[in-house]
Amino acid sequence: MTVRISRSLIDEIDAAAAAAAPHEACGLLFGRGDAITAWKPAENVAVTPETHFEIDPAALFAAIRAERAGGPPLIGYWHSHPNGDAAPSPTDAAMAAPDGKLWVIVARGAATCWRAVAQGSRHGRFDPVALTPFA
């Protein structure tokens, strides 16, 4: 599977991640089918934001309510690994529900995409998804 995203959205997410360092940044992804069309930052409410992320539940519930009311579909989440690589960690896998949502991870200027599934190839929870930037 391939997911399309504009280069400007990747750059915006990467800038938000850089601004939050050394803490992990996080947020929500919106779109349809094979395209991420918008993103939103969310507060990282994790107890140890230097090494973990937890999307503010109020932001998540607001996005779900908006989607149910006809707003943009919530298709996934994004977060940063300020001191690591752009691949899911075992901690990410332990946190992820196997709901098919996309996870975009940014680190050191790189961005990768993953789908949270029941028996994924990465840590038993994620399958890689090609992230295709466009102008």
Coordinates of C-alpha atoms in Angstrom, one line a residue:
M1 CA 0.0 0.0 0.0
T2 CA 1.1 3.6 -0.7
V3 CA -0.1 6.7 1.1
R4 CA 0.3 10.1 -0.5
I5 CA 1.1 13.2 1.4
S6 CA 2.1 16.7 0.3
R7 CA 5.7 17.7 0.9
S8 CA 4.4 20.8 2.7
L9 CA 2.5 18.7 5.2
I10 CA 5.6 16.6 5.9
D11 CA 7.7 19.8 6.4
E12 CA 5.1 21.2 8.8
I13 CA 5.0 18.0 10.9
D14 CA 8.8 17.9 10.9
A15 CA 8.9 21.6 12.0
A16 CA 6.5 20.9 14.8
A17 CA 8.6 17.9 15.9
A18 CA 11.8 20.0 15.9
A19 CA 10.1 22.7 17.9
A20 CA 9.1 20.2 20.6
A21 CA 12.5 18.5 20.9
P22 CA 13.8 17.1 23.2
H23 CA 10.2 16.0 23.9
E24 CA 8.3 13.8 21.5
A25 CA 5.7 15.7 19.5
C26 CA 2.4 14.1 18.5
G27 CA -0.9 14.7 16.7
L28 CA -3.6 13.6 14.4
L29 CA -3.8 12.8 10.7
F30 CA -6.8 13.3 8.5
G31 CA -7.6 12.2 4.9
R32 CA -9.4 9.7 2.8
G33 CA -8.3 6.4 1.3
D34 CA -4.7 6.6 0.3
A35 CA -4.0 10.2 1.0
I36 CA -3.2 12.2 4.1
T37 CA -4.7 15.7 3.5
A38 CA -4.3 17.4 6.8
W39 CA -2.7 17.1 10.2
K40 CA -3.2 18.6 13.6
P41 CA -0.8 18.9 16.5
A42 CA -1.9 17.7 19.9
E43 CA -0.4 18.1 23.4
N44 CA 1.8 15.2 24.5
V45 CA 0.4 14.4 27.9
A46 CA 2.8 11.5 28.6
V47 CA 4.4 11.4 32.0
T48 CA 7.8 11.2 30.4
P49 CA 7.5 13.1 27.1
E50 CA 11.2 12.9 26.5
T51 CA 10.8 9.2 25.6
H52 CA 7.0 8.6 25.2
F53 CA 4.0 10.2 23.7
E54 CA 0.3 10.2 24.6
I55 CA -2.1 12.3 22.5
D56 CA -4.2 14.5 24.6
P57 CA -7.5 12.6 24.9
A58 CA -9.5 15.8 24.6
A59 CA -8.0 16.4 21.1
L60 CA -8.6 12.8 20.1
F61 CA -12.2 12.8 21.2
A62 CA -12.8 16.2 19.6
A63 CA -11.5 14.8 16.3
I64 CA -13.7 11.7 16.6
R65 CA -16.8 13.8 17.4
A66 CA -16.0 16.1 14.4
E67 CA -15.7 13.2 12.1
R68 CA -19.0 11.8 13.2
A69 CA -20.6 15.2 12.5
G70 CA -19.3 15.1 8.9
G71 CA -15.8 16.5 9.5
P72 CA -12.6 15.1 8.0
P73 CA -11.9 11.4 8.7
L74 CA -9.3 10.7 11.3
I75 CA -7.0 8.2 9.5
G76 CA -4.1 8.0 11.9
Y77 CA -1.6 9.6 14.2
W78 CA 1.9 11.1 14.0
H79 CA 4.7 11.4 16.5
S80 CA 8.4 12.1 16.6
H81 CA 11.4 10.2 17.8
P82 CA 13.8 13.2 18.6
N83 CA 16.7 10.9 19.5
G84 CA 16.0 7.9 17.4
D85 CA 15.0 6.7 14.0
A86 CA 11.7 7.0 12.1
A87 CA 10.5 3.5 12.8
P88 CA 8.1 2.2 15.5
S89 CA 9.6 1.2 18.8
P90 CA 8.5 -1.7 21.0
T91 CA 6.8 0.9 23.2
D92 CA 4.9 2.2 20.2
A93 CA 3.8 -1.3 19.4
A94 CA 2.6 -1.9 23.0
M95 CA 0.5 1.3 22.8
A96 CA -1.0 0.8 19.3
A97 CA -4.4 -0.8 18.9
P98 CA -4.7 -3.1 15.8
D99 CA -7.2 -0.8 14.3
G100 CA -5.7 -0.2 10.8
K101 CA -4.9 3.4 11.5
L102 CA -1.8 5.0 10.0
W103 CA 1.2 6.0 12.1
V104 CA 3.6 8.5 10.7
I105 CA 6.9 8.8 12.6
V106 CA 9.3 11.6 12.0
A107 CA 12.9 11.7 13.2
R108 CA 16.0 13.7 12.1
G109 CA 14.2 14.9 8.9
A110 CA 13.0 11.5 7.9
A111 CA 9.3 10.4 7.8
T112 CA 8.0 6.8 7.6
C113 CA 4.4 5.5 7.6
W114 CA 3.1 2.3 9.2
R115 CA -0.3 0.6 9.6
A116 CA -1.3 -0.7 13.0
V117 CA -2.5 -4.3 12.5
A118 CA -3.0 -7.4 14.6
Q119 CA 0.0 -9.4 13.4
G120 CA 2.3 -6.8 12.0
S121 CA 5.8 -7.5 10.7
R122 CA 7.4 -4.9 13.0
H123 CA 7.1 -5.7 16.7
G124 CA 4.0 -7.8 15.9
R125 CA 1.9 -4.6 15.5
F126 CA 3.0 -2.6 12.4
D127 CA 3.3 -3.1 8.7
P128 CA 5.2 -0.6 6.6
V129 CA 3.3 1.6 4.2
A130 CA 5.1 3.5 1.5
L131 CA 4.8 7.3 2.1
T132 CA 4.8 9.1 -1.2
P133 CA 5.4 12.9 -1.0
F134 CA 4.0 15.1 -3.8
A135 CA 4.4 18.8 -4.5

